[in-house]
Amino acid sequence: MKEVLADISAQGEDAIEKKLHEYAVEEAKAEAEEKDTDEEIAAEMATHGQQQNLSFFAFTATPKQKTLEIFGTKSVNGKPEPFHVYSMRQAIEEGFIFNVLENYTTYETYFQIGKKVADDPVYSKGQANKALGKYMGLHPHNLAQKTEVIIEHFRSQVQHRIGGKAKAMLVTGSRLHAVRYYFEFQKYIKKMGYTDLGVLVAFSGMVKDNVTGEMKEYTESNLNNFPDSETVEKFDSVEYQLLLVAEKYQTGFDQPLLHTMYVDKKLSGVKAVQTLSRVNRTYPGKTETFILDFVNSREDIEKAFQDYYQETGVSETTDPNTIYDIKNVLDSFMLYLDSEIEAFAKVFFKETKNQGNIDLAKLNSFIDPAVDRYNALTEEQDKMDFKGALAKFIRLYSFLTHIIKLGDEKLHKFYAYAKALIRKLPRDAGERTPNLDNEVLLQYYRLQKSYEGTIELVKEDGVLYGKTSGTGLPLEDEKEKLSEIIQKLNERLGTNFTEMDKVLEQFVQDMASNEEMVLRAKNPLDLFKIIYDNNIMDVVLSRMAENTKFCERYLEDEEFRTEIDKILLPLVHARLSKI
């Protein structure tokens, strides 16, 4: 004030009065804006929690904990419960839906992986196990074996059902799996001459892959040869019987002719119930359903369905204090200042009609310093931890304000700031899953039926044990040598191998060292068979010393030799064509 008045003091009292009046007007405007901001925040916070004049209704067969807490009715013990239940059990008993667990078959995949590189690289255990799982899941031999099981089962057990109209769905683990399976299905169908089988694929976006020998871009539409919007209609026609999906159509898809589901994806909890329930629709002539599962155990599926068989409740309600635990974690990174949040709130909570481009520029100016500090973090783990905790804060605050009034103006300002901040933080890929295709080798493989029958559920209510606390920070992944990771994986999964599994892989390796066979593998399978037939006996004889029993039977037993060639020929062709 002294500086301002000093400049005009020589101009007399009138000039001073005029300047003071100008400052008074500006101050009044600032106070008015401050009041508007406070009123806007108060108006938003007044909508938090349960409102006496509002009723919300949700209809779902698979409620999550948050759904029950938002829409449920408080019981005498203070926990939320549905206001009305038409249970899965009742719907099955009254014939409204099928019991999808009545005919359930599981398969177990036995395999062993070996290290084929001289050095022993170190990977994080979690990432390496993901990579080994991906290697095994996408391995040509694995896909070929499962494809044969699926198609032969469909033709012999499913195709004639519902008056010959029955359809089936294969649930895959990823978009890449869906693409690889699609080509494996087409190859097997062509080889066996099953021209009456029509296959469709369904996934979002685009996948790059060299499954045919050259890198190409694949989408649902260019594989099916029609727009994505027509997939549901086409699958309903008599032309198509099999649908291979990755995420798509696992929920909300209503196709009564869907009789059987093949599962090659890990499912748990509500996801398992929603996915498998795609086949539970009734239809004239449909008398049962069937599930064939390559990945999940009978116990896992039973546990998932039990929670939703009768009434579903929660073990405990969400602890509101968790939001402050997460906020304290975020504060500890020291990436933002209280003054920046306050300045952001003054602009953000202005009435929308008064906001313009200038305000948006101001909002960015209050967020950018935190973005710069985030980018300056030297540890990638710190970036991942901060962003993970920030995302959990936003989700939890949004959820809590549906059910209770927190009444914390400072926290509400931070919530608005956090939503804007997370959108400006750069996307980081994190720790990529390593590609181990050139470092490991499939040594043993066997696919074996492990359970066949009904998965029985008990007549009791389910309880969801949701995690209602925690900061959202991931646990640090331990590092181990590749050889140790493989050893532990094999100890867990690699049991009961037959000698044949190992021998077949040896034969493939022997033929991969034959330059002419590798060259001829670029030809179609029927042409490749010529050189295969010319070389297979030499390969078998060369392995006689190590695998006498197996090789002698191959040479002497024509039926056995035919069965082995059915497995080995396409496997060798597929492997060598990619060298």
Coordinates of C-alpha atoms in Angstrom, one line a residue:
M1 CA 0.0 0.0 0.0
K2 CA 2.9 2.4 0.8
E3 CA 4.5 1.7 -2.5
V4 CA 1.3 2.4 -4.4
L5 CA 0.4 5.6 -2.6
A6 CA 3.9 6.9 -2.7
D7 CA 3.8 7.2 -6.5
I8 CA 0.6 9.4 -6.4
S9 CA 1.1 11.3 -3.1
A10 CA 2.2 14.4 -5.0
Q11 CA -1.1 14.4 -7.1
G12 CA -3.3 15.3 -4.1
E13 CA -6.1 13.9 -2.0
D14 CA -8.4 13.3 -4.9
A15 CA -5.9 11.0 -6.7
I16 CA -5.3 9.1 -3.5
E17 CA -9.0 8.6 -3.0
K18 CA -9.5 7.4 -6.5
K19 CA -6.7 4.9 -6.2
L20 CA -8.0 3.6 -2.9
H21 CA -11.5 3.2 -4.4
E22 CA -10.0 1.1 -7.3
Y23 CA -8.3 -1.2 -4.9
A24 CA -11.5 -1.5 -2.8
V25 CA -13.4 -2.6 -5.9
E26 CA -10.7 -5.2 -6.8
E27 CA -10.7 -6.5 -3.2
A28 CA -14.5 -6.8 -3.2
K29 CA -14.3 -8.7 -6.5
A30 CA -11.7 -11.1 -5.0
E31 CA -13.8 -11.6 -1.9
A32 CA -16.8 -12.3 -4.1
E33 CA -14.9 -14.9 -6.0
E34 CA -13.6 -16.4 -2.8
K35 CA -17.2 -16.7 -1.6
D36 CA -18.3 -18.3 -4.9
T37 CA -15.5 -20.8 -4.6
D38 CA -16.5 -21.8 -1.0
E39 CA -20.2 -22.0 -2.0
E40 CA -19.4 -24.2 -5.0
I41 CA -17.3 -26.6 -2.8
A42 CA -20.1 -26.6 -0.1
A43 CA -22.7 -27.3 -2.8
E44 CA -20.7 -30.3 -4.1
M45 CA -20.0 -31.7 -0.7
A46 CA -23.7 -31.4 0.3
T47 CA -24.5 -34.0 -2.3
H48 CA -22.2 -36.6 -0.7
G49 CA -23.5 -39.5 1.3
Q50 CA -27.1 -40.9 1.4
Q51 CA -29.8 -38.4 0.5
Q52 CA -33.2 -38.7 2.1
N53 CA -35.1 -37.7 -1.0
L54 CA -33.3 -40.0 -3.4
S55 CA -33.5 -43.7 -4.0
F56 CA -31.1 -45.7 -6.1
F57 CA -31.8 -49.2 -7.4
A58 CA -29.3 -51.7 -8.9
F59 CA -30.2 -55.0 -10.6
T60 CA -27.3 -57.5 -10.8
A61 CA -26.7 -61.2 -10.4
T62 CA -23.0 -60.6 -9.4
P63 CA -22.8 -57.7 -6.9
K64 CA -19.3 -56.5 -5.9
Q65 CA -18.6 -55.1 -2.4
K66 CA -18.9 -51.5 -3.6
T67 CA -22.2 -52.3 -5.3
L68 CA -23.6 -53.7 -2.0
E69 CA -22.3 -50.7 0.0
I70 CA -23.8 -48.1 -2.4
F71 CA -27.2 -49.7 -3.1
G72 CA -27.7 -52.2 -0.2
T73 CA -30.0 -51.7 2.7
K74 CA -28.4 -51.5 6.1
S75 CA -29.2 -54.6 8.2
V76 CA -29.4 -54.7 12.1
N77 CA -25.7 -55.4 12.2
G78 CA -24.9 -52.3 10.1
K79 CA -23.8 -54.2 7.0
P80 CA -25.4 -53.7 3.6
E81 CA -27.6 -56.4 2.1
P82 CA -29.9 -56.7 -1.0
F83 CA -33.4 -55.4 -0.5
H84 CA -34.6 -58.4 -2.6
V85 CA -33.0 -61.6 -3.9
Y86 CA -33.9 -63.8 -6.8
S87 CA -30.9 -66.2 -6.4
M88 CA -29.0 -68.2 -8.9
R89 CA -30.1 -71.3 -7.0
Q90 CA -33.8 -70.3 -7.3
A91 CA -33.4 -69.5 -11.0
I92 CA -31.8 -72.9 -11.7
E93 CA -34.5 -74.8 -9.7
E94 CA -37.3 -73.0 -11.5
G95 CA -35.7 -73.7 -14.9
F96 CA -35.1 -70.1 -15.8
I97 CA -31.4 -70.7 -16.4
F98 CA -29.1 -73.8 -16.6
N99 CA -26.6 -74.9 -14.0
V100 CA -23.4 -74.4 -15.9
L101 CA -21.5 -76.4 -13.3
E102 CA -23.4 -79.6 -13.9
N103 CA -21.2 -80.9 -16.7
Y104 CA -17.7 -79.6 -16.0
T105 CA -14.4 -81.1 -17.3
T106 CA -10.9 -79.8 -16.4
Y107 CA -7.6 -80.6 -18.1
E108 CA -4.2 -80.4 -16.6
T109 CA -1.2 -79.4 -18.7
Y110 CA 2.0 -81.0 -17.6
F111 CA 5.2 -79.5 -19.0
Q112 CA 8.8 -78.8 -18.3
I113 CA 10.9 -76.0 -19.6
G114 CA 14.7 -75.9 -19.9
K115 CA 17.2 -73.1 -20.3
K116 CA 18.9 -73.2 -23.6
V117 CA 21.3 -70.2 -23.2
A118 CA 24.8 -70.6 -21.7
D119 CA 24.5 -67.5 -19.4
D120 CA 22.0 -67.2 -16.5
P121 CA 20.3 -63.8 -16.8
V122 CA 18.5 -62.3 -13.7
Y123 CA 14.9 -61.3 -13.9
S124 CA 12.2 -60.3 -11.4
K125 CA 10.3 -63.4 -10.4
G126 CA 6.9 -62.0 -11.2
Q127 CA 7.9 -60.8 -14.6
A128 CA 9.8 -63.9 -15.5
N129 CA 6.9 -66.2 -14.4
K130 CA 4.6 -64.1 -16.6
A131 CA 7.0 -64.5 -19.5
L132 CA 7.3 -68.3 -19.0
G133 CA 3.5 -68.5 -18.8
K134 CA 3.2 -66.6 -22.0
Y135 CA 5.9 -68.7 -23.7
M136 CA 4.0 -71.9 -22.7
G137 CA 0.6 -70.5 -23.5
L138 CA 1.6 -69.5 -27.0
H139 CA 3.8 -72.4 -27.8
P140 CA 2.7 -74.0 -31.1
H141 CA 2.6 -77.5 -29.6
N142 CA 0.4 -76.4 -26.8
L143 CA -2.0 -74.5 -29.1
A144 CA -2.1 -77.4 -31.5
Q145 CA -2.9 -80.0 -28.8
K146 CA -5.7 -77.9 -27.3
T147 CA -7.1 -77.1 -30.8
E148 CA -7.5 -80.7 -31.6
V149 CA -9.2 -81.5 -28.3
I150 CA -11.6 -78.6 -28.7
I151 CA -12.6 -79.2 -32.3
E152 CA -12.9 -83.0 -31.9
H153 CA -14.9 -82.6 -28.8
F154 CA -17.2 -80.1 -30.5
R155 CA -17.8 -82.3 -33.5
S156 CA -18.4 -85.5 -31.4
Q157 CA -20.2 -84.1 -28.4
V158 CA -21.7 -80.7 -29.2
Q159 CA -22.4 -80.1 -32.8
H160 CA -25.5 -82.3 -33.0
R161 CA -27.1 -80.7 -29.9
I162 CA -30.2 -78.4 -30.0
G163 CA -31.2 -79.9 -33.3
G164 CA -27.8 -79.3 -34.8
K165 CA -27.8 -75.6 -33.9
A166 CA -25.5 -75.8 -30.9
K167 CA -22.6 -73.3 -30.7
A168 CA -19.5 -72.9 -28.6
M169 CA -17.2 -70.2 -27.4
L170 CA -13.4 -70.4 -26.6
V171 CA -12.3 -67.9 -24.0
T172 CA -8.6 -67.1 -24.5
G173 CA -6.1 -65.3 -22.3
S174 CA -5.2 -62.4 -24.6
R175 CA -5.8 -60.9 -28.0
L176 CA -2.6 -62.5 -29.3
H177 CA -3.9 -65.9 -28.0
A178 CA -7.1 -65.3 -29.9
V179 CA -5.2 -64.6 -33.2
R180 CA -2.9 -67.6 -32.8
Y181 CA -5.9 -69.9 -31.9
Y182 CA -7.8 -68.6 -35.0
F183 CA -5.0 -69.6 -37.3
E184 CA -4.5 -72.9 -35.5
F185 CA -8.3 -73.6 -35.8
Q186 CA -8.3 -72.8 -39.5
K187 CA -5.2 -75.0 -40.1
Y188 CA -6.7 -78.0 -38.3
I189 CA -10.1 -77.6 -39.9
K190 CA -8.5 -77.5 -43.4
K191 CA -6.2 -80.5 -42.6
M192 CA -9.2 -82.6 -41.4
G193 CA -11.6 -81.4 -44.1
Y194 CA -14.2 -80.2 -41.6
T195 CA -15.7 -77.7 -44.1
D196 CA -19.0 -77.6 -42.0
L197 CA -17.3 -75.7 -39.2
G198 CA -17.4 -71.9 -39.2
V199 CA -15.1 -70.0 -36.9
L200 CA -15.3 -66.3 -35.8
V201 CA -12.9 -64.3 -33.7
A202 CA -13.7 -61.4 -31.4
F203 CA -11.3 -58.9 -29.8
S204 CA -10.9 -55.1 -29.6
G205 CA -8.1 -53.1 -31.3
M206 CA -5.3 -54.4 -33.4
V207 CA -2.6 -57.2 -32.9
K208 CA 0.7 -57.4 -34.6
D209 CA 2.0 -60.9 -35.1
N210 CA 4.1 -63.0 -37.4
V211 CA 2.0 -66.2 -37.0
T212 CA 2.0 -66.7 -40.8
G213 CA 5.7 -66.1 -41.2
E214 CA 5.6 -62.3 -41.8
M215 CA 4.6 -59.5 -39.4
K216 CA 1.0 -58.4 -40.1
E217 CA -1.7 -56.4 -38.4
Y218 CA -4.8 -58.3 -37.3
T219 CA -8.2 -57.0 -36.3
E220 CA -11.5 -58.7 -35.6
S221 CA -12.9 -57.3 -38.9
N222 CA -10.0 -58.3 -41.2
L223 CA -9.9 -61.8 -39.8
N224 CA -13.7 -62.3 -40.0
N225 CA -13.9 -60.3 -43.3
F226 CA -16.8 -58.2 -42.2
P227 CA -17.2 -55.2 -39.7
D228 CA -17.1 -55.8 -36.0
S229 CA -20.7 -54.5 -35.7
E230 CA -21.9 -57.7 -37.5
T231 CA -20.1 -60.3 -35.4
V232 CA -23.0 -61.0 -33.1
E233 CA -25.5 -61.3 -36.0
K234 CA -23.2 -63.5 -38.0
F235 CA -22.5 -65.8 -35.1
D236 CA -26.3 -66.2 -34.7
S237 CA -26.5 -67.6 -38.3
V238 CA -26.1 -71.2 -39.3
E239 CA -22.8 -70.5 -41.0
Y240 CA -20.8 -70.2 -37.8
Q241 CA -20.5 -72.5 -34.8
L242 CA -17.3 -71.5 -32.9
L243 CA -16.5 -68.0 -31.5
L244 CA -12.9 -67.3 -30.2
V245 CA -12.9 -64.3 -27.8
A246 CA -10.5 -62.2 -25.8
E247 CA -12.3 -60.1 -23.2
K248 CA -15.2 -59.4 -25.6
Y249 CA -18.5 -61.1 -25.1
Q250 CA -17.5 -62.5 -21.7
T251 CA -20.2 -60.3 -20.0
G252 CA -23.7 -59.3 -21.2
F253 CA -23.6 -61.5 -24.3
D254 CA -26.9 -63.2 -24.8
Q255 CA -26.8 -66.2 -27.2
P256 CA -29.3 -69.0 -26.2
L257 CA -27.7 -71.4 -28.7
L258 CA -24.4 -71.2 -26.9
H259 CA -24.1 -74.7 -25.4
T260 CA -20.5 -75.2 -24.6
M261 CA -17.6 -73.1 -23.4
Y262 CA -13.9 -73.9 -23.7
V263 CA -11.7 -72.0 -21.3
D264 CA -8.0 -71.2 -21.7
K265 CA -7.8 -68.3 -19.4
K266 CA -7.4 -67.8 -15.7
L267 CA -10.8 -66.9 -14.1
S268 CA -11.7 -66.0 -10.6
G269 CA -14.4 -64.4 -8.5
V270 CA -17.1 -62.4 -10.2
K271 CA -15.3 -62.7 -13.6
A272 CA -15.6 -66.5 -13.5
V273 CA -19.3 -66.4 -12.8
Q274 CA -20.0 -63.7 -15.4
T275 CA -17.9 -65.5 -18.1
L276 CA -19.2 -69.1 -17.6
S277 CA -22.8 -67.8 -17.3
R278 CA -22.8 -67.0 -21.0
V279 CA -24.0 -70.5 -21.6
N280 CA -26.8 -70.6 -19.0
R281 CA -29.6 -69.4 -21.3
T282 CA -32.5 -71.7 -22.0
Y283 CA -33.7 -72.5 -25.5
P284 CA -36.2 -75.1 -27.0
G285 CA -34.4 -78.4 -27.4
K286 CA -31.5 -77.3 -25.2
T287 CA -31.2 -79.8 -22.3
E288 CA -27.8 -79.1 -20.8
T289 CA -24.6 -77.1 -21.0
F290 CA -20.9 -78.1 -21.0
I291 CA -17.7 -76.5 -19.8
L292 CA -14.2 -77.7 -20.7
D293 CA -11.5 -75.9 -18.8
F294 CA -7.8 -76.1 -19.5
V295 CA -6.7 -73.6 -16.8
N296 CA -8.9 -73.4 -13.8
S297 CA -9.3 -76.0 -11.1
R298 CA -12.6 -77.4 -9.9
E299 CA -11.9 -75.9 -6.5
D300 CA -11.3 -72.4 -7.9
I301 CA -14.6 -72.4 -9.9
E302 CA -16.5 -73.8 -6.9
K303 CA -15.2 -71.0 -4.7
A304 CA -16.1 -68.3 -7.3
F305 CA -19.7 -69.5 -7.8
Q306 CA -20.4 -70.2 -4.1
D307 CA -20.4 -66.5 -3.3
Y308 CA -23.3 -65.9 -5.7
Y309 CA -25.3 -69.1 -5.4
Q310 CA -27.7 -67.7 -2.8
E311 CA -27.6 -64.3 -1.1
T312 CA -24.3 -62.3 -1.2
G313 CA -23.1 -60.3 1.7
V314 CA -19.9 -58.5 2.8
S315 CA -17.5 -59.5 5.7
E316 CA -16.9 -55.8 6.6
T317 CA -17.7 -52.4 5.3
T318 CA -15.0 -50.1 3.9
D319 CA -13.0 -48.2 6.5
P320 CA -13.3 -44.4 5.6
N321 CA -9.9 -43.7 7.4
T322 CA -8.2 -45.6 4.6
I323 CA -8.5 -42.5 2.5
Y324 CA -6.3 -40.6 4.9
D325 CA -3.7 -43.4 4.9
I326 CA -3.4 -43.1 1.1
K327 CA -3.3 -39.2 1.3
N328 CA -0.3 -39.5 3.8
V329 CA 1.5 -41.8 1.4
L330 CA 1.0 -39.3 -1.4
D331 CA 2.2 -36.4 0.7
S332 CA 5.4 -38.3 1.5
F333 CA 6.5 -38.0 -2.1
M334 CA 6.5 -34.2 -1.8
L335 CA 5.4 -33.7 -5.4
Y336 CA 2.8 -30.9 -4.8
L337 CA 2.4 -27.9 -2.5
D338 CA -0.7 -26.9 -0.5
S339 CA -0.5 -23.5 -2.1
E340 CA -0.7 -25.0 -5.6
I341 CA -3.8 -27.1 -4.5
E342 CA -5.5 -24.0 -3.0
A343 CA -4.8 -21.9 -6.1
F344 CA -6.1 -24.7 -8.3
A345 CA -9.3 -24.9 -6.2
K346 CA -10.0 -21.2 -6.5
V347 CA -10.1 -21.5 -10.3
F348 CA -11.6 -25.0 -10.6
F349 CA -14.6 -24.4 -8.3
K350 CA -15.8 -21.2 -10.0
E351 CA -19.2 -21.5 -11.6
T352 CA -18.8 -23.3 -14.9
K353 CA -20.5 -20.5 -16.9
N354 CA -17.7 -18.2 -15.9
Q355 CA -14.8 -20.5 -16.8
G356 CA -12.9 -20.1 -20.1
N357 CA -9.6 -20.8 -21.8
I358 CA -7.8 -18.4 -19.4
D359 CA -9.0 -20.5 -16.4
L360 CA -7.9 -23.7 -18.1
A361 CA -4.4 -22.2 -18.6
K362 CA -4.3 -21.3 -14.9
L363 CA -5.3 -24.8 -13.9
N364 CA -2.5 -26.2 -15.9
S365 CA -0.1 -23.8 -14.4
F366 CA -0.9 -25.1 -10.9
I367 CA -0.6 -28.8 -12.0
D368 CA 2.5 -28.6 -14.1
P369 CA 5.0 -28.1 -11.2
A370 CA 3.9 -31.4 -9.8
V371 CA 4.3 -33.1 -13.2
D372 CA 7.8 -31.7 -13.5
R373 CA 8.7 -33.0 -10.0
Y374 CA 7.2 -36.4 -11.0
N375 CA 9.3 -36.5 -14.1
A376 CA 12.4 -35.6 -12.0
L377 CA 12.0 -38.8 -9.9
T378 CA 15.0 -41.0 -10.6
E379 CA 13.4 -44.3 -9.5
E380 CA 10.8 -45.8 -11.9
Q381 CA 9.4 -47.7 -8.9
D382 CA 8.7 -44.4 -7.1
K383 CA 6.8 -43.2 -10.2
M384 CA 4.7 -46.4 -10.3
D385 CA 4.0 -46.2 -6.6
F386 CA 2.9 -42.6 -6.7
K387 CA 0.6 -43.1 -9.7
G388 CA -0.8 -46.3 -8.2
A389 CA -1.6 -44.6 -4.9
L390 CA -3.0 -41.5 -6.6
A391 CA -5.4 -43.7 -8.7
K392 CA -6.5 -45.6 -5.6
F393 CA -7.2 -42.3 -3.8
I394 CA -9.4 -41.1 -6.6
R395 CA -11.4 -44.3 -6.8
L396 CA -11.8 -44.6 -3.0
Y397 CA -12.8 -41.0 -2.5
S398 CA -15.4 -41.2 -5.3
F399 CA -16.8 -44.4 -3.7
L400 CA -16.9 -43.1 -0.1
T401 CA -18.7 -39.9 -1.0
H402 CA -21.6 -42.1 -2.4
I403 CA -22.2 -43.6 1.0
I404 CA -21.0 -41.1 3.6
K405 CA -20.3 -37.4 4.2
L406 CA -16.6 -37.0 4.9
G407 CA -17.1 -33.2 5.4
D408 CA -13.4 -32.5 4.7
E409 CA -13.1 -29.4 2.5
K410 CA -9.3 -29.7 2.2
L411 CA -9.6 -33.4 1.1
H412 CA -12.3 -32.4 -1.5
K413 CA -10.0 -29.8 -3.0
F414 CA -7.2 -32.4 -3.3
Y415 CA -9.6 -34.8 -4.9
A416 CA -10.3 -32.3 -7.7
Y417 CA -6.6 -31.6 -8.0
A418 CA -5.7 -35.3 -8.1
K419 CA -8.2 -36.0 -10.9
A420 CA -6.6 -33.3 -13.0
L421 CA -3.0 -34.3 -12.1
I422 CA -3.3 -38.0 -12.9
R423 CA -4.4 -37.1 -16.5
K424 CA -1.3 -35.1 -17.0
L425 CA 1.2 -37.6 -15.6
P426 CA 3.1 -39.3 -18.5
R427 CA 2.2 -42.9 -19.3
D428 CA 4.9 -45.3 -18.5
A429 CA 5.1 -48.9 -19.6
G430 CA 6.6 -49.9 -16.3
E431 CA 8.7 -53.1 -16.3
R432 CA 8.0 -54.9 -19.5
T433 CA 7.5 -58.6 -19.5
P434 CA 10.7 -60.1 -21.0
N435 CA 10.6 -62.2 -24.1
L436 CA 12.2 -65.6 -23.3
D437 CA 11.5 -67.4 -26.6
N438 CA 15.2 -67.5 -27.4
E439 CA 16.3 -68.4 -23.9
V440 CA 14.1 -71.4 -22.9
L441 CA 13.0 -74.6 -24.5
L442 CA 9.9 -76.8 -24.0
Q443 CA 11.3 -80.2 -22.9
Y444 CA 8.2 -82.1 -21.8
Y445 CA 4.4 -81.7 -22.6
R446 CA 1.3 -83.6 -21.8
L447 CA -2.4 -82.6 -21.8
Q448 CA -4.5 -84.8 -19.5
K449 CA -8.1 -84.8 -18.3
S450 CA -8.1 -84.3 -14.5
Y451 CA -11.8 -84.0 -13.6
E452 CA -15.1 -84.8 -15.1
G453 CA -18.5 -84.3 -13.4
T454 CA -20.6 -81.8 -11.5
I455 CA -19.2 -79.1 -9.3
E456 CA -21.6 -79.2 -6.3
L457 CA -22.4 -76.0 -4.4
V458 CA -23.7 -75.9 -0.9
K459 CA -27.0 -74.2 0.1
E460 CA -25.5 -71.3 2.0
D461 CA -25.0 -67.5 1.6
G462 CA -21.8 -66.1 0.2
V463 CA -19.6 -63.5 1.8
L464 CA -17.3 -61.2 -0.1
Y465 CA -14.0 -60.6 1.7
G466 CA -13.0 -57.5 -0.1
K467 CA -9.8 -55.6 0.8
T468 CA -11.1 -52.4 2.5
S469 CA -7.7 -51.0 3.5
G470 CA -4.2 -50.5 2.2
T471 CA -2.4 -47.8 0.4
G472 CA -2.3 -49.2 -3.1
L473 CA 1.4 -49.6 -3.2
P474 CA 2.6 -52.7 -5.0
L475 CA 4.9 -55.2 -3.3
E476 CA 8.5 -55.2 -4.6
D477 CA 9.2 -58.1 -6.9
E478 CA 12.2 -60.2 -5.9
K479 CA 15.0 -60.9 -8.5
E480 CA 16.1 -64.4 -9.3
K481 CA 18.3 -66.2 -11.9
L482 CA 16.4 -67.6 -14.8
S483 CA 17.5 -71.2 -14.0
E484 CA 16.1 -70.9 -10.5
I485 CA 12.8 -69.5 -11.8
I486 CA 12.5 -72.4 -14.3
Q487 CA 13.4 -74.9 -11.6
K488 CA 10.6 -73.7 -9.3
L489 CA 8.1 -73.5 -12.1
N490 CA 8.9 -77.1 -13.1
E491 CA 8.7 -78.3 -9.5
R492 CA 5.2 -76.8 -9.3
L493 CA 3.8 -77.9 -12.6
G494 CA 6.2 -80.4 -14.2
T495 CA 5.2 -83.8 -12.9
N496 CA 4.2 -87.2 -14.2
F497 CA 5.9 -86.8 -17.6
T498 CA 6.0 -89.7 -20.1
E499 CA 9.1 -90.4 -22.1
M500 CA 7.2 -89.7 -25.3
D501 CA 6.8 -86.0 -24.4
K502 CA 10.5 -85.5 -24.2
V503 CA 11.3 -87.7 -27.3
L504 CA 8.9 -85.7 -29.5
E505 CA 10.6 -82.5 -28.6
Q506 CA 14.0 -84.0 -29.3
F507 CA 12.8 -85.1 -32.8
V508 CA 11.7 -81.5 -33.5
Q509 CA 15.1 -80.2 -32.5
D510 CA 16.9 -82.8 -34.7
M511 CA 14.9 -81.8 -37.7
A512 CA 15.4 -78.1 -37.0
S513 CA 19.1 -78.7 -37.6
N514 CA 18.4 -80.0 -41.1
E515 CA 18.8 -77.0 -43.5
E516 CA 16.8 -78.6 -46.3
M517 CA 13.9 -79.3 -44.0
V518 CA 13.9 -75.8 -42.6
L519 CA 13.9 -74.5 -46.2
R520 CA 11.0 -76.8 -47.3
A521 CA 9.0 -75.9 -44.2
K522 CA 8.1 -72.6 -46.0
N523 CA 5.9 -74.7 -48.2
P524 CA 2.3 -75.8 -47.3
L525 CA 2.0 -78.8 -45.0
D526 CA 1.1 -81.3 -47.7
L527 CA 4.3 -80.5 -49.7
F528 CA 6.4 -80.4 -46.5
K529 CA 5.2 -83.9 -45.7
I530 CA 7.3 -85.3 -48.6
I531 CA 10.6 -84.3 -47.0
Y532 CA 9.3 -85.2 -43.6
D533 CA 8.6 -88.8 -44.7
N534 CA 12.1 -88.9 -46.3
N535 CA 13.8 -87.9 -43.1
I536 CA 11.8 -89.1 -40.1
M537 CA 13.2 -92.7 -40.1
D538 CA 16.8 -91.3 -40.0
V539 CA 15.8 -89.1 -37.1
V540 CA 14.3 -92.0 -35.2
L541 CA 17.3 -94.3 -35.9
S542 CA 19.7 -91.6 -34.7
R543 CA 17.9 -91.5 -31.3
M544 CA 17.7 -95.3 -30.9
A545 CA 20.5 -95.4 -28.3
E546 CA 18.9 -92.9 -26.0
N547 CA 15.2 -93.9 -26.5
T548 CA 15.3 -97.5 -27.5
K549 CA 11.8 -98.5 -26.3
F550 CA 10.1 -95.6 -28.0
C551 CA 12.1 -95.8 -31.3
E552 CA 11.6 -99.6 -31.6
R553 CA 7.9 -99.2 -31.3
Y554 CA 7.8 -96.4 -33.8
L555 CA 9.7 -98.6 -36.3
E556 CA 7.6 -101.7 -35.7
D557 CA 4.1 -100.6 -34.8
E558 CA 2.4 -98.9 -37.9
E559 CA -0.6 -97.7 -35.9
F560 CA 1.6 -96.1 -33.2
R561 CA 3.8 -94.5 -36.0
T562 CA 0.6 -93.1 -37.6
E563 CA -0.5 -91.5 -34.3
I564 CA 2.9 -90.1 -33.7
D565 CA 3.2 -88.6 -37.2
K566 CA -0.2 -86.9 -36.7
I567 CA 1.3 -85.0 -33.8
L568 CA 4.8 -84.6 -35.0
L569 CA 4.3 -83.5 -38.7
P570 CA 2.3 -80.3 -38.0
L571 CA 4.5 -79.5 -35.0
V572 CA 7.7 -79.8 -37.0
H573 CA 6.2 -77.8 -39.9
A574 CA 5.0 -75.0 -37.7
R575 CA 8.3 -74.7 -35.8
L576 CA 10.7 -75.0 -38.8
S577 CA 8.6 -72.5 -40.9
K578 CA 9.5 -69.8 -38.5
I579 CA 13.3 -70.4 -38.5

